[in-house]
Every structure is written in structure tokens, then in C-alpha cells.
XYZ file of C-alpha atoms in Angstrom:
462
model
C -2.088 110.463 -25.208
C -0.365 107.047 -24.496
C 3.254 107.460 -24.490
C 5.317 105.487 -27.161
C 7.212 102.376 -25.539
C 10.838 102.250 -26.670
C 12.536 99.421 -25.943
C 16.511 98.353 -26.150
C 16.777 95.520 -28.843
C 20.081 93.288 -28.134
C 19.353 91.938 -31.933
C 19.833 95.445 -32.931
C 21.671 97.081 -30.426
C 19.643 100.227 -30.482
C 16.567 101.597 -28.314
C 13.922 101.898 -30.821
C 10.356 102.320 -30.846
C 8.066 99.444 -30.456
C 5.513 98.094 -32.933
C 3.994 95.256 -32.365
C 3.073 92.238 -35.257
C -0.509 92.779 -33.908
C -1.813 95.658 -31.784
C -5.019 93.571 -30.634
C -2.372 90.665 -29.341
C 1.309 91.318 -28.366
C 3.125 88.202 -27.579
C 6.352 88.129 -25.082
C 8.239 84.978 -23.968
C 11.015 84.687 -21.372
C 13.291 82.129 -20.372
C 11.927 81.016 -16.633
C 13.563 78.636 -14.056
C 15.115 75.271 -14.222
C 13.479 74.031 -11.353
C 15.984 71.081 -10.138
C 17.139 73.224 -6.971
C 15.891 76.571 -4.842
C 15.602 79.700 -7.110
C 18.631 82.306 -5.905
C 18.130 86.147 -5.551
C 19.775 86.032 -9.123
C 17.049 84.308 -10.774
C 14.827 87.120 -9.342
C 15.841 89.904 -11.347
C 14.170 88.996 -14.786
C 10.844 87.414 -13.333
C 10.531 90.632 -11.705
C 11.891 92.950 -14.534
C 9.784 90.912 -16.773
C 6.854 90.765 -14.672
C 7.273 94.556 -15.004
C 7.164 94.761 -18.543
C 4.049 92.400 -18.629
C 2.386 94.706 -16.793
C 2.968 97.717 -18.607
C 2.206 96.233 -22.046
C -1.093 95.333 -19.944
C -1.662 99.109 -19.307
C -0.611 100.367 -23.058
C -2.707 97.666 -25.100
C -5.088 96.469 -22.780
C -5.214 93.326 -20.005
C -7.049 90.958 -22.782
C -4.286 91.816 -25.486
C -1.354 90.644 -24.066
C -0.278 86.975 -23.752
C 3.296 86.223 -21.614
C 4.532 82.852 -21.843
C 7.172 81.942 -19.273
C 8.504 78.428 -19.687
C 9.763 76.051 -16.984
C 12.579 73.639 -17.677
C 12.135 70.724 -16.139
C 14.602 68.111 -17.784
C 18.210 68.853 -17.840
C 21.404 67.158 -16.648
C 20.893 68.525 -13.129
C 17.392 67.618 -13.078
C 18.241 64.100 -13.901
C 21.326 64.022 -11.415
C 19.283 65.313 -8.520
C 16.376 63.140 -9.117
C 18.676 60.040 -9.270
C 20.185 60.931 -5.961
C 16.929 61.147 -4.367
C 15.283 58.322 -5.873
C 12.294 59.710 -7.125
C 11.096 61.117 -10.510
C 11.956 64.068 -12.455
C 8.003 65.171 -12.141
C 8.249 64.700 -8.607
C 11.558 66.741 -8.099
C 10.609 69.260 -10.454
C 6.968 69.884 -9.095
C 8.106 69.935 -5.792
C 10.662 72.361 -6.964
C 8.208 74.391 -8.979
C 5.617 74.866 -6.240
C 8.150 76.617 -3.915
C 9.268 78.886 -7.301
C 5.794 79.870 -7.240
C 5.445 80.576 -3.457
C 8.509 82.990 -3.682
C 7.611 84.761 -6.649
C 3.948 85.578 -5.696
C 5.671 87.132 -2.482
C 7.691 89.166 -5.049
C 4.319 90.422 -6.323
C 4.441 88.643 -9.635
C 1.283 88.251 -11.244
C 0.307 84.793 -11.873
C -2.245 82.711 -14.266
C -4.857 82.852 -11.797
C -4.340 87.053 -11.248
C -4.644 87.778 -15.323
C -6.498 84.631 -16.733
C -10.262 84.808 -17.948
C -12.328 81.910 -18.381
C -13.531 81.358 -21.714
C -10.767 83.722 -23.136
C -7.437 83.809 -24.651
C -4.748 82.811 -21.745
C -3.184 86.021 -20.753
C -0.450 84.270 -18.980
C 0.865 80.542 -19.527
C 3.549 78.393 -18.056
C 4.350 75.930 -20.307
C 6.852 72.826 -18.907
C 9.331 71.730 -21.264
C 8.178 67.823 -20.786
C 4.857 68.489 -21.792
C 5.841 69.699 -25.333
C 8.021 66.718 -26.514
C 5.797 66.299 -29.528
C 6.202 69.754 -30.713
C 9.938 69.562 -30.326
C 9.828 66.355 -32.591
C 8.035 68.534 -35.314
C 10.784 70.834 -35.289
C 13.374 68.420 -35.295
C 12.086 66.603 -37.906
C 11.389 69.798 -40.109
C 15.130 71.196 -39.324
C 16.126 67.741 -40.871
C 14.019 67.561 -43.686
C 15.109 71.423 -44.515
C 18.648 70.295 -44.484
C 19.885 72.040 -41.152
C 20.120 68.928 -38.800
C 21.721 65.407 -39.857
C 21.660 62.125 -37.491
C 24.756 60.839 -35.741
C 25.361 57.778 -33.430
C 21.744 58.430 -31.805
C 21.801 62.421 -31.614
C 20.047 64.823 -33.857
C 22.407 67.861 -34.331
C 21.738 71.277 -35.718
C 24.316 72.128 -38.914
C 25.304 75.652 -37.988
C 27.320 75.969 -41.319
C 23.454 75.366 -42.933
C 22.771 79.052 -41.630
C 24.528 81.683 -42.789
C 24.195 84.498 -40.535
C 24.160 82.241 -37.513
C 25.986 84.432 -34.242
C 23.561 87.651 -35.769
C 21.934 87.943 -32.257
C 25.131 87.799 -29.646
C 27.681 89.300 -32.908
C 30.283 87.089 -31.811
C 32.760 86.449 -34.840
C 32.336 83.083 -36.186
C 36.302 82.003 -35.689
C 35.688 83.067 -31.586
C 32.653 80.969 -31.558
C 34.803 78.451 -32.995
C 37.713 78.474 -30.760
C 35.073 78.271 -27.938
C 33.450 75.331 -28.999
C 36.643 73.231 -29.568
C 37.202 72.299 -26.216
C 36.128 68.169 -26.149
C 34.634 68.342 -29.586
C 32.048 65.183 -29.779
C 33.813 62.998 -32.600
C 30.118 62.686 -34.290
C 29.723 66.416 -34.815
C 30.386 67.745 -38.434
C 31.346 71.125 -37.156
C 32.933 72.128 -33.706
C 29.575 74.562 -33.437
C 26.708 72.168 -34.063
C 24.387 71.559 -31.084
C 22.542 68.738 -30.031
C 18.906 68.968 -30.371
C 18.142 65.351 -29.280
C 20.330 63.052 -27.701
C 20.231 59.236 -26.152
C 19.179 58.844 -22.671
C 21.515 57.136 -20.477
C 20.267 54.256 -18.171
C 18.203 55.537 -15.535
C 17.402 59.149 -17.203
C 14.169 60.390 -18.438
C 13.645 59.170 -21.991
C 10.967 59.386 -24.534
C 10.238 57.685 -28.378
C 13.052 59.751 -30.766
C 12.463 61.664 -33.937
C 13.929 61.060 -37.373
C 13.753 57.480 -37.178
C 16.240 56.466 -34.307
C 15.360 53.460 -32.626
C 16.684 54.274 -29.505
C 14.854 56.319 -26.725
C 15.995 59.747 -25.687
C 15.392 63.247 -24.540
C 15.670 66.732 -25.990
C 18.774 69.154 -26.090
C 18.235 72.376 -23.793
C 17.881 74.811 -26.636
C 14.925 72.916 -28.496
C 12.685 73.239 -25.575
C 12.394 77.020 -26.032
C 11.536 77.050 -29.558
C 8.926 74.307 -29.238
C 7.554 76.243 -26.299
C 7.245 79.539 -27.871
C 5.972 78.391 -31.192
C 3.203 76.625 -29.476
C 1.979 79.604 -27.468
C 3.147 82.501 -29.479
C 3.361 81.400 -33.052
C 6.493 81.355 -35.419
C 7.448 84.606 -35.270
C 6.226 86.851 -32.072
C 7.010 90.248 -30.535
C 9.291 89.859 -27.145
C 11.974 87.395 -26.007
C 13.551 88.303 -22.862
C 15.918 86.730 -20.225
C 19.317 87.225 -18.722
C 22.184 88.511 -20.329
C 23.860 85.521 -19.615
C 21.565 83.268 -22.022
C 22.436 85.556 -25.130
C 25.186 83.007 -26.079
C 24.476 80.012 -26.890
C 21.155 79.507 -25.456
C 18.667 82.295 -27.246
C 21.685 82.197 -30.589
C 20.476 78.787 -30.850
C 16.969 78.982 -30.130
C 17.026 81.841 -33.156
C 18.642 79.488 -35.442
C 16.071 76.279 -34.581
C 13.009 78.519 -35.071
C 14.251 80.672 -37.989
C 15.771 77.393 -40.019
C 12.341 75.390 -39.425
C 10.022 77.881 -40.308
C 11.943 79.966 -42.883
C 11.186 83.240 -41.522
C 13.839 86.236 -40.988
C 13.344 86.728 -37.403
C 12.193 84.185 -34.486
C 11.174 87.389 -32.256
C 11.318 91.302 -32.805
C 12.862 92.351 -30.003
C 15.198 90.705 -27.851
C 15.947 91.989 -23.397
C 18.294 90.725 -21.439
C 18.598 92.122 -17.814
C 22.057 92.623 -16.342
C 24.127 90.304 -13.646
C 23.677 90.356 -10.197
C 26.480 90.384 -7.530
C 25.944 90.519 -4.051
C 28.015 93.048 -1.765
C 30.046 93.807 -4.649
C 31.184 89.922 -5.255
C 30.051 87.414 -7.637
C 27.706 85.176 -6.107
C 28.774 81.800 -5.247
C 28.322 79.064 -3.452
C 32.219 79.190 -2.245
C 31.906 82.386 -1.423
C 29.193 81.910 1.082
C 27.348 84.613 -0.453
C 25.066 82.022 -2.404
C 21.241 83.797 -1.420
C 18.287 81.831 -2.259
C 15.136 83.980 -2.646
C 13.312 82.166 0.367
C 16.409 82.932 2.375
C 15.991 86.621 1.312
C 12.286 86.328 2.208
C 12.588 85.132 5.503
C 13.940 88.440 6.790
C 12.854 90.579 4.362
C 9.007 91.408 3.046
C 8.892 90.547 -0.975
C 7.634 93.791 -1.698
C 10.879 95.659 -0.175
C 13.087 92.575 -2.394
C 10.886 93.963 -5.643
C 11.548 97.298 -4.982
C 14.859 97.067 -4.221
C 15.358 95.005 -7.732
C 14.070 97.499 -9.599
C 16.061 100.667 -8.204
C 18.618 99.470 -10.788
C 17.479 99.826 -14.299
C 17.237 96.419 -15.518
C 20.060 96.030 -18.170
C 22.960 97.765 -15.454
C 24.536 95.365 -13.103
C 23.016 95.286 -9.731
C 24.929 95.098 -6.153
C 22.535 93.381 -3.786
C 23.128 94.617 -0.291
C 21.643 95.002 2.794
C 22.149 98.858 2.922
C 20.189 98.540 -0.084
C 17.378 96.708 1.431
C 17.047 98.733 4.706
C 16.811 101.740 2.603
C 14.535 100.394 -0.126
C 12.151 98.906 3.248
C 12.066 102.834 4.701
C 10.878 104.186 0.990
C 8.214 101.925 1.160
C 7.174 103.053 4.552
C 7.032 106.476 3.636
C 5.008 105.558 0.424
C 2.463 103.546 2.656
C 2.170 106.420 4.979
C 1.759 108.838 2.582
C -0.856 106.703 0.425
C -2.900 106.138 4.024
C -6.344 104.422 2.949
C -6.336 106.702 -0.291
C -8.497 104.815 -3.207
C -6.080 104.625 -6.176
C -6.421 107.369 -9.227
C -8.414 106.516 -11.808
C -5.440 107.194 -14.261
C -1.824 106.262 -13.801
C 0.248 109.321 -13.986
C 1.483 110.220 -16.900
C 5.085 110.846 -15.854
C 5.471 107.547 -14.514
C 4.224 105.974 -17.210
C 6.254 107.853 -19.591
C 9.456 106.703 -17.719
C 8.089 103.415 -17.739
C 8.106 103.064 -21.406
C 11.245 104.691 -21.785
C 13.101 101.251 -21.889
C 11.473 100.158 -18.077
C 13.324 103.501 -16.797
C 12.558 102.461 -13.049
C 14.796 104.537 -11.683
C 12.949 107.654 -12.914
C 9.989 106.150 -12.527
C 10.630 105.673 -8.762
C 11.779 108.731 -8.571
C 8.304 110.298 -9.515
C 6.364 108.342 -6.802
C 8.733 109.943 -4.588
C 7.555 113.252 -5.605
C 4.056 112.079 -5.629
C 4.416 110.876 -2.043
C 4.024 114.471 -0.975
C 1.712 115.572 -3.220
C -0.960 113.288 -4.245
C -2.093 109.940 -2.337
C -4.263 108.894 -4.761
C -2.066 109.063 -7.763
C 0.699 107.610 -5.705
C -1.685 104.191 -5.074
C -2.251 104.204 -8.791
C 1.556 104.690 -9.990
C 2.625 102.321 -7.429
C -0.160 100.021 -8.233
C 0.774 99.530 -12.017
C 4.664 98.667 -10.694
C 2.899 96.171 -8.129
C 3.637 98.224 -4.796
C 1.122 99.317 -2.319
C -1.223 96.290 -2.969
C -1.653 95.705 0.974
C -4.321 97.275 3.066
C -2.596 98.751 6.323
C -4.466 95.721 8.467
C -2.712 93.340 6.081
C 0.648 94.985 7.023
C -0.224 95.041 10.785
C -1.136 91.657 10.579
C 2.163 90.786 8.610
C 4.187 92.663 10.673
C 2.696 90.707 13.869
C 3.132 87.150 12.237
C 6.876 87.556 11.664
C 7.298 89.219 14.914
C 6.056 86.262 16.743
C 3.785 88.263 19.249
C 1.050 86.096 21.129
C -2.097 88.268 20.113
C -4.384 86.650 22.793
C -1.676 87.753 25.294
C -1.612 91.184 23.692
C -5.620 91.551 24.228
C -5.133 90.113 27.519
C -2.587 92.695 28.766
C -4.671 95.373 26.887
C -7.420 94.409 29.035
C -5.561 94.445 32.236
C -4.216 97.756 31.591
C -7.844 99.037 30.429
C -8.821 97.792 34.186
C -6.000 99.347 36.097
C -6.724 102.419 34.277
C -10.685 102.862 35.004
C -9.629 102.013 38.645
C -6.814 104.887 38.187
C -4.098 102.446 39.299
C -1.587 104.048 37.234
C 1.296 102.147 38.419
C -0.472 99.075 37.408
C -1.158 100.410 34.063
C 2.526 101.680 33.380
C 3.415 98.051 34.553
C 1.536 96.446 31.745
C 3.039 99.055 29.144
C 6.233 98.083 30.020
C 5.449 94.575 29.600
C 3.893 95.133 26.414
C 6.761 97.040 24.967
C 9.148 93.970 26.093
C 7.473 92.379 23.676
C 7.879 95.340 21.086
C 4.421 96.689 20.978
C 3.324 99.959 20.941
C -0.104 101.269 22.357
C -2.216 104.375 21.784
C -5.202 105.216 23.863
C -7.495 107.026 21.445
C -9.724 109.964 22.214
C -13.251 107.622 21.953
C -11.820 105.649 24.903
C -10.552 102.623 22.249
C -7.172 101.476 22.711
C -5.041 100.152 19.710
C -1.753 98.782 19.041
C 0.840 97.966 16.492
C 4.117 95.987 16.859
C 7.240 98.464 16.966
C 8.683 98.174 13.202
């Protein structure tokens, strides 16, 4: 019997059974990166967590019955400023940054389009870019204007927050609190301090597109409208799950809800809203001023992606996580134990029910990993299947050894020559020469093992 998936919904503040709109097509959206610079380790948390949810949904409903859209923000103030600073277009900047992001998250075991999409079938993973959806943004903005939820002022189009009776339902913030926070430097063209930009004029040198709503001057979209447009294009007016970091609840996700619901006249934008907790480094908030700002690439220079993924999933996704060296070391040891326990076993045909039950309980990764610990001493095939569902133990012994050799910077040709030299010395019973070669290999970080069949194998010392 398939376990019932239960998720904690930020919208209702309750953990309830997940009921997809259409079990034959489960639809999920997550806010992805803003590609102006290298992504930091905090950005990796939602990418890893919601990749795990995508994997679980595919397991529960079938690979062909789930669509996951994770957007890319490729136009905003930071991107514009960085591109201007470098003297390149925003597309050149964002293409390069996105390529690095893809390289980083692939190392983290995150499923990509090429891993899941099948030619001729409905896409199972899409990664929409904001600048490819300007037409959809225009239609949404003009729809909001027609419905009386937006207005034009000084080349801007703004969302009229007071026109939505239940604005704030997602964040549960009192209206007076939101108004107080919005009153800092209120633009004179706003009717209400809470009103937010749907479209704005572009400054000289900034990227621009023809404006909607009869505005003559060129402009560019506000941030919030981008996700409403992309989710609508790829998932529909209403879909099952919307996910992101806890910092996005207000104003970004609140404003997405306002735009989409008011344009389409729906009761909800997404039925379930999921948010992961904050990440800190060694007990402190990560910031450049504290010198503890770590990019994904910097972490991957020192640790295998699988270790980083495991370290992220040891903490339940809704809880704050403390990113520490000690935690990474512990995660590395856990993975080594699992690989040794799994050996060369083929994965079991079915994933152990207790692992699926744990993950189906609002992605209870600590419980699921605890079950993997138990399986590591009991059932190699079941361990392989369970770990595979979570994105682990995907490498062969040869691949892992090759990675260790590469990371250690060992000259394979030199090692093989020394082993041949040692073999010749042993054949001549020149034990002193054999020992000298063994010592030379040890100094290179290489361990040798003489097998009963007369062959010699070697590994890089871990």
C-alpha cells in the first residue's frame, strides 16, 4: 500500500494529506536562482530539498505524471548593474552564471531536464527564464488592469493592494504591520503604501521591452509578476505545490498569490505552499562582512557533492540548519559506510516502505536517513534502493576511486610505473627495493594491496 503523503502547508499552517488536483498530472513550482553571481550554499538548500520532493512525487505518482517547474530570474536590478559594470548584455551575464549554477547543482545530485524528460512526451522538468515570458507578463498585467486590480501611474503599472479583500492570507501579517513596513520612502505615484510594481520604466542603459497598458515608453517587469507568468504558462492558473525559501513568503509569494488570483478569479494560486528554513554557518548568519559567505562552488572544491547533499538533508527542511565543518565530516563518514555496506549490490526492485513512509511525512529526512543507517547493516540491496530514491549511492566503486584520484592530483602513469617496478623487485626477491617503492607510493598517498591471484590493486588513501 502506497503511504499517504502529508505536507505542512504554509497557507493553512497545518500538516495535511496531499490531494493533487489531478493525480495523473501533479504540478509543482519552486522559485529558483537570480543569476547575477555565483550561488551561495544557502541557495542550495531549496534546490536540494525540493529536488527530493520531486523524486518522491515521481515515486508515488509515476515519472510521467509529475511536472516540476523551477524558474530562473534573469532580469533585475542586481543583474542590470553587474552587466553594466562588465560591459556585457544581461543575457551574456546570465548565460554564464546559469551554466555555473547548473554545473554546481548537478554535482549535488539534482535532477535536470536531460535526466527526466522524454522526447515526444509532456515535459517532466522545465526551467523557465523570466525574459522568455514577457508576453505572458503583459497578458497578466493587462488582465489585472481590466479587472480593476491595477492602475497606471507615471509610466508604471502597480497592483492595487486594497482592491484584494484577503491580501496577506499567506503570510498572516496584519495589514497595519505591512503598511508600517511599506511607508519607508513611499513613491508619490502610489495610491497605497502597500501597492507594488508590476511594470516600471527602464532607465537609460537598462534592458527594456515594449510596455503594456498603452504606456508609450519602454520598460521592464517587476520581480513578482515574473513567477506568476511562468507558473501560469507551464502549470496553469491553479496548481498543486509552490515552494521556496522562508524569506520569500512576504512579499514575493504573497504578491504572486495576489496577482494570479486577482487576474484569474481563482480562490487559490497553489493549493500547498512549502518553505524551507534559514541556513547559518558555524552558528552565525552568513554574510560577506563576517567573512563566512560560502558559494556552492567553494564547498564543492573541498567536498564531494554527495556529502554536501547529505549534510543538507540531515536537518528537516523546515528547521534552521547550522552549516558546520564537523557536520560535513560526519556526513562524509556516513556516506563511506553506506558505500561499503552496499558494495556492488544491485538495487532492490522496491524501496523499503519505512523510508517512503518517513519521506511521505512532510519530508522527514532525519527519520529516512535513520532507516538507511539500519539498512546499512542489514540489506545491501534495500539500502541501494532507498539511497537511490534520495539521490545517494549513484556512483560505482570505479567512479568513486577515479574521483578520489583526480581530487588528490595523483599521476596515474607514475603510480602504474612504480607498481610495475615493485612487481619486478618482488619477482627478483629484492625485498628492500620492493619496500622502497611501497614507501614512495605511500608518500604519494597511494595504498597497494597484493591479491591472492597475483595481481596488485591500488587506491588513494582516504
